[in-house]
Short mmCIF file of C-alpha atoms in Angstrom, two decimals:
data_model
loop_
_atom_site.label_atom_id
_atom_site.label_comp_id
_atom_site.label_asym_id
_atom_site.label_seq_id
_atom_site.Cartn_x
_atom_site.Cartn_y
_atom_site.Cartn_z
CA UNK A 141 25.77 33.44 8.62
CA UNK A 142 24.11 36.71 7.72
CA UNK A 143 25.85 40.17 7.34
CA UNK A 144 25.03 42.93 9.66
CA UNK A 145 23.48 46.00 7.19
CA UNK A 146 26.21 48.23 8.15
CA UNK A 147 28.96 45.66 7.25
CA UNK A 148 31.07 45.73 10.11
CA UNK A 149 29.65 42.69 11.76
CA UNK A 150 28.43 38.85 10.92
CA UNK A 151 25.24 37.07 12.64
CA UNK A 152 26.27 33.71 14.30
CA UNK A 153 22.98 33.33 15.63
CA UNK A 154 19.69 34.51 16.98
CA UNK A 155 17.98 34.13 20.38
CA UNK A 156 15.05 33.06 20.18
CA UNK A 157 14.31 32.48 23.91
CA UNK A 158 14.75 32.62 27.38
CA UNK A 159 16.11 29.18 28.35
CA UNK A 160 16.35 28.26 32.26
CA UNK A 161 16.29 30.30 35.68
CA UNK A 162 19.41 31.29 35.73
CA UNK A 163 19.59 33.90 32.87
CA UNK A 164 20.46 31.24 29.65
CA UNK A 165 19.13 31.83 26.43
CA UNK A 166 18.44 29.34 23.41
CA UNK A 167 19.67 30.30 20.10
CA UNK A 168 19.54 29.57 16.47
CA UNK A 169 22.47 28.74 15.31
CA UNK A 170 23.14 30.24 11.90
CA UNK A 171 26.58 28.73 11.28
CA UNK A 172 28.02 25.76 9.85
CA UNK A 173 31.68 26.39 11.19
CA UNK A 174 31.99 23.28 13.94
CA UNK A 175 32.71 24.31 17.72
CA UNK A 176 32.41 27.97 16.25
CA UNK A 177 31.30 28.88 20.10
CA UNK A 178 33.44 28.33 23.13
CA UNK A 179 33.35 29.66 26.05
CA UNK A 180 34.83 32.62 26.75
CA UNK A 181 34.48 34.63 23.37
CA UNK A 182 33.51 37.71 22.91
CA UNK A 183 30.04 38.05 21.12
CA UNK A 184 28.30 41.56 20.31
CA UNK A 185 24.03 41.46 20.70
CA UNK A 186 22.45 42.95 18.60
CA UNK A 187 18.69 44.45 19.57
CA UNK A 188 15.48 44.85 17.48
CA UNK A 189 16.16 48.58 18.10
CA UNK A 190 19.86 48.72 17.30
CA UNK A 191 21.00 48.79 20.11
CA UNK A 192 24.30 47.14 20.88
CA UNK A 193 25.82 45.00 24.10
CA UNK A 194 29.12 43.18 24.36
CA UNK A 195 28.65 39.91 26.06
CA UNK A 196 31.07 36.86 26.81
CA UNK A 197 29.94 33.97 26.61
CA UNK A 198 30.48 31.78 30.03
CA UNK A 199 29.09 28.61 28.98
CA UNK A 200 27.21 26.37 26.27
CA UNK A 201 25.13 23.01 25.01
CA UNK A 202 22.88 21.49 22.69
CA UNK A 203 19.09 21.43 23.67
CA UNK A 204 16.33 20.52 21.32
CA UNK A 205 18.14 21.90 17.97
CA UNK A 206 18.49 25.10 19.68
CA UNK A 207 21.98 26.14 21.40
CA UNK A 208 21.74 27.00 24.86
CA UNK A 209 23.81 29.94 25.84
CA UNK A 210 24.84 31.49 29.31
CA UNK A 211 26.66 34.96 29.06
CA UNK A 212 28.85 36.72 31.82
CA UNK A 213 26.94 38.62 34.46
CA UNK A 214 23.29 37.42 32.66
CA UNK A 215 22.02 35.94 36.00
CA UNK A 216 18.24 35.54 35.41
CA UNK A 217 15.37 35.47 33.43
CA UNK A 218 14.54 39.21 33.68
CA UNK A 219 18.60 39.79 32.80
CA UNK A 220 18.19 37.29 30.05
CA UNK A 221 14.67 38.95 28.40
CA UNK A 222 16.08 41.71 26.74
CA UNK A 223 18.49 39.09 24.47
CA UNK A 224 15.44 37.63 22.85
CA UNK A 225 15.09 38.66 19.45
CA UNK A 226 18.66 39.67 19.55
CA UNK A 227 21.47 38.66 16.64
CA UNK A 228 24.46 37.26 18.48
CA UNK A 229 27.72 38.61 16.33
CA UNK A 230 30.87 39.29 16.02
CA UNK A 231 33.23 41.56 13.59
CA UNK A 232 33.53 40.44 10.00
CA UNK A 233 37.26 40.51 10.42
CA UNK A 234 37.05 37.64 12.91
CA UNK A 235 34.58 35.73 11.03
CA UNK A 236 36.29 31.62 10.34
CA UNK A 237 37.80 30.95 7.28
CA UNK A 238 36.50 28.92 5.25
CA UNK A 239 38.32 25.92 2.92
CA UNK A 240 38.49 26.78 -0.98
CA UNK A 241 35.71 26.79 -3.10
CA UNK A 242 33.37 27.37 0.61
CA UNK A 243 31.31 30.60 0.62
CA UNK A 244 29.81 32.81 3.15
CA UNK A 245 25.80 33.20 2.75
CA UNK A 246 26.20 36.62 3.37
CA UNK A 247 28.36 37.38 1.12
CA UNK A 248 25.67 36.78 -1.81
CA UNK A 249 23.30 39.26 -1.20
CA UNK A 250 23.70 41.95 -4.51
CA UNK A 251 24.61 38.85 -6.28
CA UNK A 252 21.98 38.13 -9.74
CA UNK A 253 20.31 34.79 -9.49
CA UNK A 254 20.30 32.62 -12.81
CA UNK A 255 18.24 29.83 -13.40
CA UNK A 256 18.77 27.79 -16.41
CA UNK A 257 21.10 31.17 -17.82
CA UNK A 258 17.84 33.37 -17.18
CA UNK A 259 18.20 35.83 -15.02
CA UNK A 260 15.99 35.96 -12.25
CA UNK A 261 16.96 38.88 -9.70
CA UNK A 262 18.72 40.01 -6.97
CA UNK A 263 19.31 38.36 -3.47
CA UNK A 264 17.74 40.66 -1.19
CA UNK A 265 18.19 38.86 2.18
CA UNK A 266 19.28 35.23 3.12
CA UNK A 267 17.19 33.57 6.02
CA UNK A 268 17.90 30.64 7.95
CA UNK A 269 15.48 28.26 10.38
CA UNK A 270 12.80 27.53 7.12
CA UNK A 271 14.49 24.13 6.56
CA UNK A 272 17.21 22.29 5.76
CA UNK A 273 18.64 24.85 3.59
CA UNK A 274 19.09 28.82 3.92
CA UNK A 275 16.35 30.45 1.59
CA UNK A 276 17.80 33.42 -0.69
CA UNK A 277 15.41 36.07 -1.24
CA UNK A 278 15.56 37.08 -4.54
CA UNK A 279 13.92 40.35 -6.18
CA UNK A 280 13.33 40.53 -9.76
CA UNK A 281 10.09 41.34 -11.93
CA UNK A 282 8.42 42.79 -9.41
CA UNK A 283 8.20 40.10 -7.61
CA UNK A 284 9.85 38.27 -4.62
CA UNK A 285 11.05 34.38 -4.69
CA UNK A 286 12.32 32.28 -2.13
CA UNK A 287 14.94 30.36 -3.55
CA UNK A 288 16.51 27.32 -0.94
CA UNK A 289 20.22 27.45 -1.71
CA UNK A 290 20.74 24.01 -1.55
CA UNK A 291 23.72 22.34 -3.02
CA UNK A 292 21.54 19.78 -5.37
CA UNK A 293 20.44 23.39 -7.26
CA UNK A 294 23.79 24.91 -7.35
CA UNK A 295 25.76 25.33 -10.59
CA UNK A 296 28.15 27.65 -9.60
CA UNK A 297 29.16 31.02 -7.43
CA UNK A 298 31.22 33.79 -8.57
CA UNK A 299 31.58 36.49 -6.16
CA UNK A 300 34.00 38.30 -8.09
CA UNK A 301 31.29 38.84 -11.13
CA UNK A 302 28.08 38.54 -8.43
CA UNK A 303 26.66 35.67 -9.68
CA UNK A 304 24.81 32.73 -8.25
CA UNK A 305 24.25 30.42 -11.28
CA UNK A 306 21.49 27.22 -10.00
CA UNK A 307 19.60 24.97 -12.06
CA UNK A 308 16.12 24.53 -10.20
CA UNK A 309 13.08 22.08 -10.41
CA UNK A 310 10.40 23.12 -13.78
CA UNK A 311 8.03 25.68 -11.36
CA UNK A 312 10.03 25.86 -8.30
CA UNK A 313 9.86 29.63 -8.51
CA UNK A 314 6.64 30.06 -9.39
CA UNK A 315 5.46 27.85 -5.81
CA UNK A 316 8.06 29.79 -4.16
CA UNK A 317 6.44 32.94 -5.21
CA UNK A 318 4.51 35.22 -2.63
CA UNK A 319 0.77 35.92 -4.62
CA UNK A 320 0.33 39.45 -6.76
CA UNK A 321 -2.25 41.77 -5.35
CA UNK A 322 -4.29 40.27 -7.90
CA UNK A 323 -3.84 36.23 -7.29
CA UNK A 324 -4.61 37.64 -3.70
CA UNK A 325 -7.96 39.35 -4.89
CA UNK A 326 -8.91 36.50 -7.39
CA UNK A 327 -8.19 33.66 -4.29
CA UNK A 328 -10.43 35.91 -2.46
CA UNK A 329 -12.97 36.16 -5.42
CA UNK A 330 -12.82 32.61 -5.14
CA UNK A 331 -13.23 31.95 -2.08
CA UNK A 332 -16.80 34.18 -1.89
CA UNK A 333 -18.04 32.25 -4.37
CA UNK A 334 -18.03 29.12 -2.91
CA UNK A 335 -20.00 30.61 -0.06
#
């Protein structure tokens, strides 16, 4: 689950399509609660421009690792079209709760990364749909990693003093790494002479 910007609301998913005639969408689920959609809830959209529509959702299935959603009075594909792109939320005080020791994704971005006891930044964002795990995107250095939070890297979490503590594979950060300006040139640089 990510958290909205402004706070007040929690992403349970994203639509990445239209899905059918009859105004269904598919979405990506970004939640691990089980049967955390049934039908009749109440679910807020929310657009690429900020704009905001209250939807509730009539029914649901699985389809190809995607969820397939229909929504009240979303009849067709040209009713449906506007969705895509959309995050599918709902208010933070209605998010599940979790069992002891469980922690929202959301709630670590401002946390400091540490790897090994160095610290390496600050989450920025969390995004889901890479692979298996959610990738935290941590700032430090001037630089940008993409850190999978994955549960065979995890030491420990404590939200109270913002820390995410892992313990990841000798050059995981530096593959995870986006290039400098200057790897970028000298790739480049490279590249001409071979030509």
């Amino acid at each position: 689950m990510t958290q909205d910007s402004n706070g007040g609301f929690i992403t349970l998913a994203r639509v990445a399509k239209t899905q059918g005639r009859h105004g269904e969408v598919a979405a990506e689920v970004h939640s691990d609660v089980p049967d955390r959609f049934v039908e009749g809830m109440k679910l807020s959209a929310l657009g690429k421009d900020n704009s905001r529509r209250e939807l509730e959702l009539e029914g649901l299935w699985p389809h190809k690792g995607l969820l397939v959603l229909k929504f009240v009075g979303v009849d067709s594909i040209s009713d449906a079209e506007p969705l895509v792109g959309s995050e599918l939320q709902v208010p933070q005080q209605d998010r599940a709760q979790l069992e002891q020791g469980w922690t929202y994704v959301s709630d670590l971005v401002g946390c400091s990364v540490f790897d090994h006891g160095r610290e390496v930044g600050r989450i920025e964002d969390v995004q889901f749909g890479a692979g298996e795990a959610p990738l935290l995107i941590v700032a430090g250095a001037g630089r940008k990693f993409d850190v999978p939070f994955a549960e065979a890297y995890l030491e420990s979490v404590n939200l109270a003093r913002h820390e995410v503590r892992m313990q990841l594979p000798d050059g995981m950060l530096e593959v995870n790494a986006p290039m400098t300006a200057e790897e970028k040139r000298e790739q480049g640089r490279a590249a001409n002479r071979k030509t």
